[in-house]
Coordinates of C-alpha atoms and ligand atoms in Angstrom, one line a residue:
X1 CA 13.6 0.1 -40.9
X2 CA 15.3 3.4 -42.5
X3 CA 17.4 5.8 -40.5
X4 CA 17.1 6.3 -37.1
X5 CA 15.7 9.0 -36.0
X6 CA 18.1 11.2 -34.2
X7 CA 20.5 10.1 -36.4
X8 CA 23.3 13.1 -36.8
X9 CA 21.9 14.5 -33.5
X10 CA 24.5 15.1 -30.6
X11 CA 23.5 14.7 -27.2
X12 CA 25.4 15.3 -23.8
X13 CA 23.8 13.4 -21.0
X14 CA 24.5 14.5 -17.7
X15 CA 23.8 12.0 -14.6
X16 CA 24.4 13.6 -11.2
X17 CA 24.3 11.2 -8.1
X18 CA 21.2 10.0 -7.2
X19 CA 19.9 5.9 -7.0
X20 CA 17.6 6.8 -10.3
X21 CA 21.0 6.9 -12.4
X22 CA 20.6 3.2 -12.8
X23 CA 17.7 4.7 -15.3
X24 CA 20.1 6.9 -17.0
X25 CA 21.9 3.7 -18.7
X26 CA 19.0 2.8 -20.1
X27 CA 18.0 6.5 -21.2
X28 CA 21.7 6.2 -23.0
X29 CA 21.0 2.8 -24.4
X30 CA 17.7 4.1 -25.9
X31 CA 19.3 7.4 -26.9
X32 CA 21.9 5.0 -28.9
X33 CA 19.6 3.4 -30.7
X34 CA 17.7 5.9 -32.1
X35 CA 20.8 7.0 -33.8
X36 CA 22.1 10.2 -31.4
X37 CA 25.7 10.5 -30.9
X38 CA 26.0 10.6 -27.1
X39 CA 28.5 11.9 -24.7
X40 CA 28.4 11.5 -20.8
X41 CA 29.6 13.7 -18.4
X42 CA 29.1 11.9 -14.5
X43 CA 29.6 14.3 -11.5
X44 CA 31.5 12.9 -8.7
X45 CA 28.8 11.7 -6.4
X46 CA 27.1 9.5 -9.9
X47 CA 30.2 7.5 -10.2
X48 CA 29.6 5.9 -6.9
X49 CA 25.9 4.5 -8.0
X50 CA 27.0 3.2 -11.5
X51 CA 30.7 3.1 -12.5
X52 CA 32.0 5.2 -16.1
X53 CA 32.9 2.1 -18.0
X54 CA 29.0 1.1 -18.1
X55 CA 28.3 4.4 -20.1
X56 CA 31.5 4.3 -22.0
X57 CA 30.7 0.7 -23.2
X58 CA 26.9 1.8 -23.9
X59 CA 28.0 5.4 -25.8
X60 CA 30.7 3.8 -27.3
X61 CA 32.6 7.2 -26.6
X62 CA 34.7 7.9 -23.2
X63 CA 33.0 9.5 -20.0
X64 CA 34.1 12.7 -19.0
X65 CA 34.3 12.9 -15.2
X66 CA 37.1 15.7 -14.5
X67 CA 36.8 19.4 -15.6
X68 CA 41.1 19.5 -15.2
X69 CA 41.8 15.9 -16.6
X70 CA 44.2 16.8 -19.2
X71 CA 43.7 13.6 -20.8
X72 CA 40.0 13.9 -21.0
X73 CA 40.3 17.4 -22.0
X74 CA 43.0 16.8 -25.2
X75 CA 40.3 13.8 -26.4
X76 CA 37.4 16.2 -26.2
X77 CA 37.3 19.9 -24.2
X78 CA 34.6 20.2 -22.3
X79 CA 34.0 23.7 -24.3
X80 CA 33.7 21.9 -26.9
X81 CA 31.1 19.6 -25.8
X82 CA 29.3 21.7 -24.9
X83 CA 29.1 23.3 -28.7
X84 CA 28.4 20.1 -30.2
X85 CA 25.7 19.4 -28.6
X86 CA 22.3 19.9 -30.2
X87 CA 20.5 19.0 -26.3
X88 CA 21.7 18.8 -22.8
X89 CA 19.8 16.2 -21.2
X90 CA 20.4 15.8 -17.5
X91 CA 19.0 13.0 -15.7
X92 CA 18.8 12.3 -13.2
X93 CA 19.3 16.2 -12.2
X94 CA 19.5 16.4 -8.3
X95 CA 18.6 19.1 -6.3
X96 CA 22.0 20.2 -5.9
X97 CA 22.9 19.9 -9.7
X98 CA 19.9 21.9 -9.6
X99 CA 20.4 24.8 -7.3
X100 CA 24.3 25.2 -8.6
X101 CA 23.5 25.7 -12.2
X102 CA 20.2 28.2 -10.8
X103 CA 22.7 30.1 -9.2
X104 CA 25.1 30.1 -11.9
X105 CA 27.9 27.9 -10.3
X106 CA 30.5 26.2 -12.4
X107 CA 32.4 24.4 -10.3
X108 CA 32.9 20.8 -12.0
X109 CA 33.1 19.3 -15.3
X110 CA 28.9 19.3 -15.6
X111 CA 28.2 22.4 -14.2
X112 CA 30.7 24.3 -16.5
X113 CA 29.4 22.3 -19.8
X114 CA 25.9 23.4 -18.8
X115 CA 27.4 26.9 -18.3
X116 CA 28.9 27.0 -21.5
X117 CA 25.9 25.2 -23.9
X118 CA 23.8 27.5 -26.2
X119 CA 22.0 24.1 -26.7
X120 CA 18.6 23.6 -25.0
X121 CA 19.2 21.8 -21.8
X122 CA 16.2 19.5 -20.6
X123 CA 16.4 18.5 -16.8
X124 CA 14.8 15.8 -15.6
X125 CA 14.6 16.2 -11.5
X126 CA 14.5 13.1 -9.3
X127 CA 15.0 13.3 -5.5
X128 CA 13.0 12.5 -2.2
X129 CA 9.3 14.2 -2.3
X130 CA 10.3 16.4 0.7
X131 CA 13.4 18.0 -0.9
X132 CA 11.2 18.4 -4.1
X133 CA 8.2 20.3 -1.9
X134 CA 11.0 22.3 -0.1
X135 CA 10.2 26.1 -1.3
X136 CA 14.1 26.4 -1.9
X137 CA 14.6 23.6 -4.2
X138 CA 11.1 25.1 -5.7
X139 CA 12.2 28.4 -6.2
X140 CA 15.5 27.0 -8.0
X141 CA 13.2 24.9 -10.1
X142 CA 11.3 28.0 -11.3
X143 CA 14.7 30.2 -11.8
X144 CA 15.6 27.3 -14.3
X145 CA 12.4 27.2 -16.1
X146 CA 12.5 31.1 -16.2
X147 CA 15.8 30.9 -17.7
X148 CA 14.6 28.8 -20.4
X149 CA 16.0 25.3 -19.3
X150 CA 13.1 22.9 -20.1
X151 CA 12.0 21.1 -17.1
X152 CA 10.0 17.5 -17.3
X153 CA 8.2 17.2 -14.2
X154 CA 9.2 13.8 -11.9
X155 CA 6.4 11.8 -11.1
X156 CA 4.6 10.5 -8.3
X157 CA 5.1 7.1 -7.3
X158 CA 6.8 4.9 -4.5
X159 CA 10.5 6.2 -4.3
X160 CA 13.8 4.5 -3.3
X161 CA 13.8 5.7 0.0
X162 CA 10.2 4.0 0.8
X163 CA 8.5 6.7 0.7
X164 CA 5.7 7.5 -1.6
X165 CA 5.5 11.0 -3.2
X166 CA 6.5 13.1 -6.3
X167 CA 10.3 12.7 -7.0
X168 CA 10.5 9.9 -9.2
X169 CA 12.8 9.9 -12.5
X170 CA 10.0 9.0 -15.3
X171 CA 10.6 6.3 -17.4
X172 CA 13.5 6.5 -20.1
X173 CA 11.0 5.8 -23.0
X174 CA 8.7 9.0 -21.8
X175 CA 12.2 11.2 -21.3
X176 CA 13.4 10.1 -24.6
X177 CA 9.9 11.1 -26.2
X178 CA 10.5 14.5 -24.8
X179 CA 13.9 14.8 -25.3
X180 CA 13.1 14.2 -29.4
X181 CA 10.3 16.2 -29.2
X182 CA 13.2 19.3 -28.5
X183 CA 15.6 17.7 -31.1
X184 CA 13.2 17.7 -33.7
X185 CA 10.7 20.6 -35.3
X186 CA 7.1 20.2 -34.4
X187 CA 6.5 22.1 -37.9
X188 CA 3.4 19.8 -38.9
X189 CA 1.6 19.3 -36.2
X190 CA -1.8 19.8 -37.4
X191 CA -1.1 18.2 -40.7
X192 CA -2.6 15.0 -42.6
X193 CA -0.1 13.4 -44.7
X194 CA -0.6 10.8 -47.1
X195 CA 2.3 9.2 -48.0
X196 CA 2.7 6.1 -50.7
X197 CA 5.6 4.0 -50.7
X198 CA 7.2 0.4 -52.1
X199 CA 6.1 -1.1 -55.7
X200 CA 2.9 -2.8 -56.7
X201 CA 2.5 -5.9 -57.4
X202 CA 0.3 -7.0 -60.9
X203 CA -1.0 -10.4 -60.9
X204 CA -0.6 -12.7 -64.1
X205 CA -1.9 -15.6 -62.5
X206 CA -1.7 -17.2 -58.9
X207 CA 1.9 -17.7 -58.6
X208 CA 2.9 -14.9 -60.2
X209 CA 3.4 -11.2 -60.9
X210 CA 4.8 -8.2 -62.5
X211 CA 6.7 -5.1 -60.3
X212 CA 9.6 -3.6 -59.9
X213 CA 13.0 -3.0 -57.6
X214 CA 11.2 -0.8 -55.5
X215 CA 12.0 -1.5 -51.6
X216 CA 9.7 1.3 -49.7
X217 CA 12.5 2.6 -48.0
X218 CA 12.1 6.1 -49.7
X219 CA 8.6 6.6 -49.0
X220 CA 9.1 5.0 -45.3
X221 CA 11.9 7.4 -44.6
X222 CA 9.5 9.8 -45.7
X223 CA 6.2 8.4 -43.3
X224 CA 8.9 8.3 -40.2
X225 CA 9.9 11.9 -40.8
X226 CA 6.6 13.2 -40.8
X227 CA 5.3 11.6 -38.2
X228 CA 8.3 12.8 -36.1
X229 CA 7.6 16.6 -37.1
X230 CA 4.2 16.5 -36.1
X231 CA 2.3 15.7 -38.8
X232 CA -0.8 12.8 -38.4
X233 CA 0.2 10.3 -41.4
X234 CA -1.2 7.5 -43.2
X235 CA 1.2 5.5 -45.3
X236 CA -0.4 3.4 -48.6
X237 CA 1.9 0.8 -48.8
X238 CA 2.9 -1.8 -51.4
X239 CA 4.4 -5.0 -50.5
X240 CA 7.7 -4.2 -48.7
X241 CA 10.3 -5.8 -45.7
X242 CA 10.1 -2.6 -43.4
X243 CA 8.4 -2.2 -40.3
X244 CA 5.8 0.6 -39.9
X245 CA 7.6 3.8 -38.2
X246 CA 6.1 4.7 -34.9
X247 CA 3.1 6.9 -35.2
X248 CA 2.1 6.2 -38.7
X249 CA -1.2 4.7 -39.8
X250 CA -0.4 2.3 -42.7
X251 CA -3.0 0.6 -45.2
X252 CA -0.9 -2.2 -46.9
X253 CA -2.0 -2.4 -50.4
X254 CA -1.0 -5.0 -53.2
X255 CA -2.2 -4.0 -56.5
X256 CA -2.0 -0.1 -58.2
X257 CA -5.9 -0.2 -58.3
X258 CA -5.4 -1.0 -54.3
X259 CA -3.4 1.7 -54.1
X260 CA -5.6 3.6 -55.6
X261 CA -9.0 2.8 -53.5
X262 CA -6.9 3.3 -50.3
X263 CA -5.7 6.9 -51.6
X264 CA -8.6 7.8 -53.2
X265 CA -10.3 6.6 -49.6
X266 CA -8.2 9.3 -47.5
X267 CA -7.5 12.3 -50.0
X268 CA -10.5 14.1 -48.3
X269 CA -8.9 14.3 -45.0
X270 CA -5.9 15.0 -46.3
X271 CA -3.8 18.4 -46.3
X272 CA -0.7 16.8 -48.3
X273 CA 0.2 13.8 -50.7
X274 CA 3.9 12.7 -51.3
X275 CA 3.7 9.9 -54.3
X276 CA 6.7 8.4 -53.5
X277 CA 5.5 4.7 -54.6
X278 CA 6.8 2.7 -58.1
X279 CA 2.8 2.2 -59.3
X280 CA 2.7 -0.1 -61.8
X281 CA 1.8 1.5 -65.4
X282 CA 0.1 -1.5 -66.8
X283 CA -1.4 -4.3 -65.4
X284 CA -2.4 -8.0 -67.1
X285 CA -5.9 -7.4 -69.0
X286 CA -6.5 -11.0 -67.5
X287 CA -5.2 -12.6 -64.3
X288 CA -5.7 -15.9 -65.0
X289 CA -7.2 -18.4 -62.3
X290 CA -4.7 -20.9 -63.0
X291 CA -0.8 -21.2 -63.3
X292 CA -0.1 -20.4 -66.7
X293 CA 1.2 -23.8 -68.4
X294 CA 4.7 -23.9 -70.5
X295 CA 3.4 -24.7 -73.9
X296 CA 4.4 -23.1 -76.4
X297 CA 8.0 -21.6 -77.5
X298 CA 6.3 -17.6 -77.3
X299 CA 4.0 -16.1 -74.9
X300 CA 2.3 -13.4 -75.1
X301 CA 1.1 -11.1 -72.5
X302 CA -1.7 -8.1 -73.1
X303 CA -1.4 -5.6 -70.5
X304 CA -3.9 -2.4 -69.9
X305 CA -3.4 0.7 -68.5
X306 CA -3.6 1.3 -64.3
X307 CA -5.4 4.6 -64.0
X308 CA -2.7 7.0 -62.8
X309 CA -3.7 8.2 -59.2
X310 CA -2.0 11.3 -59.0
X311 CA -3.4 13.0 -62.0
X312 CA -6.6 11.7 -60.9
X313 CA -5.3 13.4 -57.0
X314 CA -4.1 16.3 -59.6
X315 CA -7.7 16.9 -61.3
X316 CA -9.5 17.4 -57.4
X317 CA -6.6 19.0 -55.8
X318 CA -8.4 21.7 -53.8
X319 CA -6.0 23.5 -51.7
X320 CA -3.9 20.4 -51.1
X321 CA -0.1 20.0 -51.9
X322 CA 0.9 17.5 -53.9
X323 CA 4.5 16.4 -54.5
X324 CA 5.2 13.6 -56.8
X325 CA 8.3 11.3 -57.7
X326 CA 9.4 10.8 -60.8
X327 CA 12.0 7.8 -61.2
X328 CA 13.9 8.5 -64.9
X329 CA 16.5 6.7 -66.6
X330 CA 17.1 9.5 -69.7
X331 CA 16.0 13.5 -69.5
X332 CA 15.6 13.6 -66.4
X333 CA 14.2 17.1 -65.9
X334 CA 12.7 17.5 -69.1
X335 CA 10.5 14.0 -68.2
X336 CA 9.7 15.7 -64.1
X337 CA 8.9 18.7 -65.6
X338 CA 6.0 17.3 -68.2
X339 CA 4.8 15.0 -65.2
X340 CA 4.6 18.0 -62.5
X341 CA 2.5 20.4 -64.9
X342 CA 0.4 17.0 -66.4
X343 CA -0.6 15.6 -63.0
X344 CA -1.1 19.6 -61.4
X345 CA 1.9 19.5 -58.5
X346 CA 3.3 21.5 -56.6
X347 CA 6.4 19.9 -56.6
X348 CA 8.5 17.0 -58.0
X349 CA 10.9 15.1 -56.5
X350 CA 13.1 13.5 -59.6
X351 CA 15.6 10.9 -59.3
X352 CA 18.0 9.9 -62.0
X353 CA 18.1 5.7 -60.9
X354 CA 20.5 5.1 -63.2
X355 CA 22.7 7.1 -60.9
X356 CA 25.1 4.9 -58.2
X357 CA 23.7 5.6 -54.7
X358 CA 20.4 6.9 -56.2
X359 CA 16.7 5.0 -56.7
X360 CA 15.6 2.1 -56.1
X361 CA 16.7 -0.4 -53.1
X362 CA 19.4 1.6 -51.6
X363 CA 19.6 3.5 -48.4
X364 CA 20.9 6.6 -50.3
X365 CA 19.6 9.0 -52.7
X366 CA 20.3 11.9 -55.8
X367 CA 17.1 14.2 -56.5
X368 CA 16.4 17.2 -57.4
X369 CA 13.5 19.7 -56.7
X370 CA 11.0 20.7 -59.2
X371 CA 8.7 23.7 -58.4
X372 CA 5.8 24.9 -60.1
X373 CA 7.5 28.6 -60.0
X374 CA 9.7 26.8 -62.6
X375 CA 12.6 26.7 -60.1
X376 CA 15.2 23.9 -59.6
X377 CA 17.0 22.7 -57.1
X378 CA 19.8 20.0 -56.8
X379 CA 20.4 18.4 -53.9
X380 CA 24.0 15.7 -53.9
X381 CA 23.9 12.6 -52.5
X382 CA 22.1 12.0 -49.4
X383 CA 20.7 9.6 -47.0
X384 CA 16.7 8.6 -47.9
X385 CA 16.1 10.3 -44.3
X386 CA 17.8 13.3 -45.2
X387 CA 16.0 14.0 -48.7
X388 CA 12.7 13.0 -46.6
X389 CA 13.6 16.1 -44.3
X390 CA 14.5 18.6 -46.8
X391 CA 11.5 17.4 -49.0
X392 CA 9.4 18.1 -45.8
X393 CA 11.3 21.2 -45.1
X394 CA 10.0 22.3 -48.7
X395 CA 6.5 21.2 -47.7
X396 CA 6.2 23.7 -44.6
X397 CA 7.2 26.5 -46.7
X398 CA 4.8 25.6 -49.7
X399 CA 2.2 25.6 -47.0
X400 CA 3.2 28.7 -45.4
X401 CA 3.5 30.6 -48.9
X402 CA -0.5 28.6 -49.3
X403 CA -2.1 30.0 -46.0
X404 CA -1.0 33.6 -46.8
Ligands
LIG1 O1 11.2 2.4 -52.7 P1 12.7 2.7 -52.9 O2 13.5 1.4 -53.1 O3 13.3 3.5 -51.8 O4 13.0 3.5 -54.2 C1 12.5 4.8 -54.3 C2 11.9 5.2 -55.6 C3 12.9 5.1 -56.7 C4 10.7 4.2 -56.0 C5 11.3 6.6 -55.5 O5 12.3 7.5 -55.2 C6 10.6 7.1 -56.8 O6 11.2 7.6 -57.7 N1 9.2 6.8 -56.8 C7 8.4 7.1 -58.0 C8 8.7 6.0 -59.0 C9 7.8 6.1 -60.3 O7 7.2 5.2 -60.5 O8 7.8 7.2 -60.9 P2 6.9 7.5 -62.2 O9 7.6 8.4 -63.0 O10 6.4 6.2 -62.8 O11 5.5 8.2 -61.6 C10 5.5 9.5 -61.4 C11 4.6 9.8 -60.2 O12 3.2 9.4 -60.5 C12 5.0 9.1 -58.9 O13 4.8 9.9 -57.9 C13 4.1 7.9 -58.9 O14 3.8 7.5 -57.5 C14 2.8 8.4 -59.5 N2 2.0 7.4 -60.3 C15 2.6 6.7 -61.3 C16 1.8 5.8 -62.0 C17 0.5 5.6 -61.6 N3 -0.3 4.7 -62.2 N4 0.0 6.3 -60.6 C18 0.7 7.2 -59.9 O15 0.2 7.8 -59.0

């Protein structure tokens, strides 16, 4: 599937000593593979549950234990990790980690970084339920929180002392949810997207078909960005190899007239459309039961128009946003331009696919913004991921300019 979804993002993961920092490899190792660059800083008392080298070989980057290691510090300052960073996450945060950095102490390589982040910091407490009731550790808590440090609340369970209570480290999946919940903008939540994606697929007879190159990866990227800034989102999909991101409904289509019933089926629930599939202009005026047999030297095929859905979407648009694709090989703008006023959009999303690194089947893409103000805006070679999130970025403000 596409990009990951913190790809580009930076995280520092702090683990201070505590038996739940067994969980913290695992936090890393999911961190990893949602595409965040992480770096580990381990206080002293950490390195005696799990060793450096496991995080270093998981983070693929080396663990900084010392604040006055002059190695460590020539590879990478710890100033300077802590301006990289886009989050702090520490976990698990003990309730000495805790009370130092309440009381603004700074007196190891953690501490300090903490100290010197402007990036949010989300702690993740665990310790024994009795040091987590005691008013102290309590108060230091609520100084945090006060400060703007994002706490996620340990849970209540059986903890590694035998006792049972609240203190418990949560489960690397649910800190990881929360963790990209801070990473990423929540700016449309309270949206319905429809998003289509991949080609269509015209039958000529039971083995086979016409399409095109289209691979879904654009409209997927798309679909996965959405859903990750909020947004409720169905994907109309035609046949592709991807999986379906996390948090997306998809309704896998074949045929344009498919795609159609299944977008036609949604638009009423829907607050925004982004056409990013290759629908099929014409289709066979007869599928034909049975393989077609070689016979003679010439065949001819008769094809009839597939209604176009988005001018059809166009004609009942309401106070819905529309964005459309337009995939050219000549004149470029001049051919988005007719297709954005024709089918009524808001916006059109143009790429030139005769461009290397742009179109069809590749992870990358060129494009340019068409507006209905008339204005244009070029945007150079990017990841699909990255065009979905400035396409969406675009979307939010279209909305915002809508609701006013
Ligand atoms: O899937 P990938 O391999 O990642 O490739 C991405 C892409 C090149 C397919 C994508 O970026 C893209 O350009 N998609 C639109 C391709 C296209 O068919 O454009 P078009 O100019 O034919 O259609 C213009 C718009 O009308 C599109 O939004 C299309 O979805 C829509 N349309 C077209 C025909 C039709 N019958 N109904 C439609 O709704």
């Amino acid at each position: 599937m596409g990009e990951p979804m913190l790809q580009g993002k930076t995280v520092v993961l702090g683990v201070s000593g505590g038996i739940a920092v067994y969980k913290a490899v695992e936090l890393l190792r999911l961190l990893t593979k949602s595409g965040a660059q992480v770096h580990v800083i381990m206080t002293k008392n950490a390195q005696e549950f799990v060793t450096p080298l496991t995080f270093q070989t998981l983070s693929g980057n080396p663990v900084h234990t010392d604040l006055f290691s002059l190695y460590q510090e020539q590879e990478i300052g710890h100033i300077s990790l802590a301006d990289q960073a886009d989050l702090f996450v520490l976990a698990p945060a003990t309730a000495n980690l805790i009370g130092k950095i309440a009381h603004g102490l700074a007196d190891d390589l953690l501490t300090t970084s903490v100290m010197a982040t402007k990036a949010p910091v989300l702690v993740v407490p665990a310790m024994n339920s009795n040091m987590y009731e005691n008013p102290l550790y309590q108060r230091n808590e609520k100084l945090l929180a006060e400060a703007g440090y994002r706490i996620m609340e340990p849970v209540t369970g059986e903890l590694a002392c035998g006792w049972q209570g609240k203190g418990k480290l949560p489960e690397p999946e649910q800190i990881l949810g929360v963790a990209t919940g801070v990473l990423l903008p929540n700016d449309l939540l309270g949206c319905q997207i429809l998003v289509t994606a991949g080609p269509t697929r015209e039958e000529i007879d039971p083995v086979r078909y016409l399409t095109n190159y289209s691979s879904g990866k654009m409209g997927f990227a798309i679909a996965q960005a959405a859903a990750a800034r909020g947004a409720a989102v169905t994907l109309v999909s035609g046949p592709t190899n991807l999986q379906v991101p996390n948090g997306v409904k998809c309704v896998p289509v074949i045929s344009a007239e498919q795609m159609r019933e299944a977008v036609l089926a949604n638009y009423s629930v829907t607050d925004v459309v982004v056409k990013a599939a290759a629908v099929a202009d014409y289709r066979p005026a007869c599928r034909e039961d049975n393989k077609i047999k070689k016979a003679a030297d010439e065949l001819t095929l008769s094809l009839e128009k597939n209604s176009d859905i988005l001018s059809e979407l166009g004609a009942q648009k309401g106070e819905r946003i529309l964005v459309g694709f337009a995939a050219e090989t000549e004149r470029l703008l001049t051919h988005a331009a007719e297709k954005l006023q024709r089918k009524n959009l808001d916006m059109v999303v143009a790429n030139d696919v005769t461009s290397t690194g742009a179109g069809f089947d590749v992870d990358t893409n060129i494009v340019r913004f068409l507006f209905a103000d008339g204005c244009v805006e070029e945007l150079g070679l990017m990841t699909k991921a990255q065009v979905a999130n400035q396409l969406l970025d675009r979307v939010v403000t279209l909305r915002q300019a809508k609701q006013q």
